[in-house]
């Protein structure tokens, strides 16, 4: 598989031939179920796989849900426009958890994607199709979305690189909203350099997204400095929720960073459990409101009823899957009068506290080393309850609540399954985490 860096150097004719070959490869690996349909291309340029929740004009975009069957995107997401401006194009749609709600890709209406390292195991979620395709040799690179870990965790499970940018770095215009105060689009790639190249292309201010931030327009991440040496915050106490192999991988990674000349700064963040509680209250509250628009009138699938109310009820009951319904009900509950203060407001306060906790950590460290998930990729149907699945997001959701950038890269293997670690940075300091990750990748030699 060509890297993104190599593909960007190919002449146009060779690239089109390559796309043809890639299509054949995709069709040869249906067992991964990574692509939703045979791939098509949004134009000329290097093919990038797009998660099924990012609008590509004229394509059927469904968020892997029954309710959006037949919905044709009327416009391009800004991230897609930017791909076109930088010699790339959308190429196929990546399978995902329905409406990006999940950590395994099992809630897709198209059936789950598989982990290319062992197809008995999940690829992670919710951008599971994208990570499976990139690590499985059927996509050069992909765009995913990360609301509570959905880029970093599948990258960790499949053995590729996933970057969640600072909130506001990449326009959300054209990304189907799950939880608007947390969602970010970001790259899933074979290596760190490609991650920087793709981030370069998609980031920047966009007047169509009022939360996108206007920074230096000429900023670029591609001048990676593997020699940069920084203070790395290590959170040994927080490891208690991780499996022995993840703990071992963490220690190993910390030692490698120290040997490379980084300074390890032992830090403490206390219990991460309140991250999960705050995240699942705020994200479901926002989701219940965002998903109210899928009513059978304006988008996708409609189930007729005797009157408008019955049309709404039938469309939503038949169109949404079980996990999405659970989140909508949870979200409505925490927002309902009498519970609003006890749950939603309290979660907002917890969020402010988490922002403060990270700020304090960044007084003595430049980047923070953290696990991505408590284990390597579990088998299918391994979570005994939805709550158990939610708890597996313990290491990723805090980053979204605080709006920070974080990159996940493979650092070890447990049998044939990869284990990723994340490097978390200060807001808008993607360059630091990319530099450290680039140096680490060179030393570890575990690319893609
Ligand atoms: N697993 C988390 C959830 O289900 C994160 C999902 C995401 O980042 N889109 O909400």
PDB file of N, CA, C and O in Angstrom, residues 386-410:
ATOM      1  N   UNK A 386     -24.263  -2.455  27.922  1.00  0.00           N
ATOM      2  CA  UNK A 386     -23.853  -1.176  27.338  1.00  0.00           C
ATOM      3  C   UNK A 386     -22.901  -0.428  28.285  1.00  0.00           C
ATOM      4  O   UNK A 386     -21.917   0.156  27.849  1.00  0.00           O
ATOM      5  N   UNK A 387     -23.185  -0.506  29.591  1.00  0.00           N
ATOM      6  CA  UNK A 387     -22.340   0.216  30.548  1.00  0.00           C
ATOM      7  C   UNK A 387     -20.891  -0.257  30.466  1.00  0.00           C
ATOM      8  O   UNK A 387     -19.957   0.548  30.507  1.00  0.00           O
ATOM      9  N   UNK A 388     -20.724  -1.571  30.303  1.00  0.00           N
ATOM     10  CA  UNK A 388     -19.363  -2.092  30.214  1.00  0.00           C
ATOM     11  C   UNK A 388     -18.643  -1.507  28.989  1.00  0.00           C
ATOM     12  O   UNK A 388     -17.463  -1.190  29.043  1.00  0.00           O
ATOM     13  N   UNK A 389     -19.405  -1.365  27.894  1.00  0.00           N
ATOM     14  CA  UNK A 389     -18.797  -0.761  26.701  1.00  0.00           C
ATOM     15  C   UNK A 389     -18.446   0.705  26.974  1.00  0.00           C
ATOM     16  O   UNK A 389     -17.364   1.169  26.616  1.00  0.00           O
ATOM     17  N   UNK A 390     -19.344   1.425  27.644  1.00  0.00           N
ATOM     18  CA  UNK A 390     -19.086   2.842  27.938  1.00  0.00           C
ATOM     19  C   UNK A 390     -17.800   2.983  28.765  1.00  0.00           C
ATOM     20  O   UNK A 390     -17.006   3.889  28.554  1.00  0.00           O
ATOM     21  N   UNK A 391     -17.636   2.043  29.725  1.00  0.00           N
ATOM     22  CA  UNK A 391     -16.471   2.144  30.614  1.00  0.00           C
ATOM     23  C   UNK A 391     -15.157   1.969  29.855  1.00  0.00           C
ATOM     24  O   UNK A 391     -14.114   2.445  30.293  1.00  0.00           O
ATOM     25  N   UNK A 392     -15.222   1.290  28.693  1.00  0.00           N
ATOM     26  CA  UNK A 392     -13.977   1.089  27.939  1.00  0.00           C
ATOM     27  C   UNK A 392     -13.497   2.390  27.284  1.00  0.00           C
ATOM     28  O   UNK A 392     -12.406   2.452  26.730  1.00  0.00           O
ATOM     29  N   UNK A 393     -14.306   3.441  27.371  1.00  0.00           N
ATOM     30  CA  UNK A 393     -13.895   4.746  26.815  1.00  0.00           C
ATOM     31  C   UNK A 393     -13.169   5.604  27.855  1.00  0.00           C
ATOM     32  O   UNK A 393     -12.938   6.796  27.637  1.00  0.00           O
ATOM     33  N   UNK A 394     -12.797   4.988  28.954  1.00  0.00           N
ATOM     34  CA  UNK A 394     -12.302   5.755  30.105  1.00  0.00           C
ATOM     35  C   UNK A 394     -11.092   6.651  29.784  1.00  0.00           C
ATOM     36  O   UNK A 394     -10.954   7.728  30.344  1.00  0.00           O
ATOM     37  N   UNK A 395     -10.222   6.205  28.876  1.00  0.00           N
ATOM     38  CA  UNK A 395      -9.007   6.981  28.622  1.00  0.00           C
ATOM     39  C   UNK A 395      -9.141   8.006  27.488  1.00  0.00           C
ATOM     40  O   UNK A 395      -8.225   8.768  27.235  1.00  0.00           O
ATOM     41  N   UNK A 396     -10.240   7.966  26.772  1.00  0.00           N
ATOM     42  CA  UNK A 396     -10.328   8.856  25.606  1.00  0.00           C
ATOM     43  C   UNK A 396     -11.268  10.047  25.791  1.00  0.00           C
ATOM     44  O   UNK A 396     -11.023  11.117  25.234  1.00  0.00           O
ATOM     45  N   UNK A 397     -12.340   9.890  26.567  1.00  0.00           N
ATOM     46  CA  UNK A 397     -13.382  10.926  26.569  1.00  0.00           C
ATOM     47  C   UNK A 397     -12.938  12.238  27.221  1.00  0.00           C
ATOM     48  O   UNK A 397     -13.412  13.317  26.843  1.00  0.00           O
ATOM     49  N   UNK A 398     -12.003  12.168  28.175  1.00  0.00           N
ATOM     50  CA  UNK A 398     -11.543  13.380  28.863  1.00  0.00           C
ATOM     51  C   UNK A 398     -10.941  14.379  27.882  1.00  0.00           C
ATOM     52  O   UNK A 398     -11.111  15.599  28.017  1.00  0.00           O
ATOM     53  N   UNK A 399     -10.222  13.841  26.893  1.00  0.00           N
ATOM     54  CA  UNK A 399      -9.577  14.685  25.875  1.00  0.00           C
ATOM     55  C   UNK A 399     -10.627  15.497  25.113  1.00  0.00           C
ATOM     56  O   UNK A 399     -10.442  16.694  24.834  1.00  0.00           O
ATOM     57  N   UNK A 400     -11.760  14.860  24.786  1.00  0.00           N
ATOM     58  CA  UNK A 400     -12.829  15.575  24.073  1.00  0.00           C
ATOM     59  C   UNK A 400     -13.492  16.597  24.983  1.00  0.00           C
ATOM     60  O   UNK A 400     -13.794  17.720  24.554  1.00  0.00           O
ATOM     61  N   UNK A 401     -13.716  16.206  26.246  1.00  0.00           N
ATOM     62  CA  UNK A 401     -14.379  17.146  27.167  1.00  0.00           C
ATOM     63  C   UNK A 401     -13.528  18.396  27.336  1.00  0.00           C
ATOM     64  O   UNK A 401     -14.043  19.503  27.508  1.00  0.00           O
ATOM     65  N   UNK A 402     -12.191  18.230  27.293  1.00  0.00           N
ATOM     66  CA  UNK A 402     -11.302  19.388  27.462  1.00  0.00           C
ATOM     67  C   UNK A 402     -10.921  20.024  26.127  1.00  0.00           C
ATOM     68  O   UNK A 402     -10.194  21.017  26.106  1.00  0.00           O
ATOM     69  N   UNK A 403     -11.378  19.454  25.009  1.00  0.00           N
ATOM     70  CA  UNK A 403     -11.118  20.044  23.685  1.00  0.00           C
ATOM     71  C   UNK A 403      -9.688  19.912  23.208  1.00  0.00           C
ATOM     72  O   UNK A 403      -9.251  20.645  22.318  1.00  0.00           O
ATOM     73  N   UNK A 404      -8.931  18.957  23.786  1.00  0.00           N
ATOM     74  CA  UNK A 404      -7.484  18.868  23.509  1.00  0.00           C
ATOM     75  C   UNK A 404      -7.184  18.036  22.260  1.00  0.00           C
ATOM     76  O   UNK A 404      -7.998  17.197  21.866  1.00  0.00           O
ATOM     77  N   UNK A 405      -5.991  18.224  21.683  1.00  0.00           N
ATOM     78  CA  UNK A 405      -5.579  17.328  20.595  1.00  0.00           C
ATOM     79  C   UNK A 405      -4.889  16.088  21.162  1.00  0.00           C
ATOM     80  O   UNK A 405      -4.214  16.174  22.196  1.00  0.00           O
ATOM     81  N   UNK A 406      -5.050  14.953  20.515  1.00  0.00           N
ATOM     82  CA  UNK A 406      -4.356  13.737  20.951  1.00  0.00           C
ATOM     83  C   UNK A 406      -4.140  12.821  19.766  1.00  0.00           C
ATOM     84  O   UNK A 406      -4.982  12.733  18.876  1.00  0.00           O
ATOM     85  N   UNK A 407      -2.984  12.152  19.781  1.00  0.00           N
ATOM     86  CA  UNK A 407      -2.661  11.223  18.685  1.00  0.00           C
ATOM     87  C   UNK A 407      -2.455   9.838  19.275  1.00  0.00           C
ATOM     88  O   UNK A 407      -1.860   9.696  20.336  1.00  0.00           O
ATOM     89  N   UNK A 408      -3.006   8.836  18.594  1.00  0.00           N
ATOM     90  CA  UNK A 408      -2.841   7.458  19.039  1.00  0.00           C
ATOM     91  C   UNK A 408      -1.954   6.746  18.034  1.00  0.00           C
ATOM     92  O   UNK A 408      -2.159   6.862  16.825  1.00  0.00           O
ATOM     93  N   UNK A 409      -0.931   6.040  18.549  1.00  0.00           N
ATOM     94  CA  UNK A 409      -0.067   5.288  17.626  1.00  0.00           C
ATOM     95  C   UNK A 409       0.260   3.937  18.237  1.00  0.00           C
ATOM     96  O   UNK A 409       0.265   3.787  19.461  1.00  0.00           O
ATOM     97  N   UNK A 410       0.515   2.934  17.365  1.00  0.00           N
ATOM     98  CA  UNK A 410       0.795   1.601  17.898  1.00  0.00           C
ATOM     99  C   UNK A 410       2.141   1.570  18.610  1.00  0.00           C
ATOM    100  O   UNK A 410       3.128   2.091  18.083  1.00  0.00           O
TER     101      UNK A 410
END
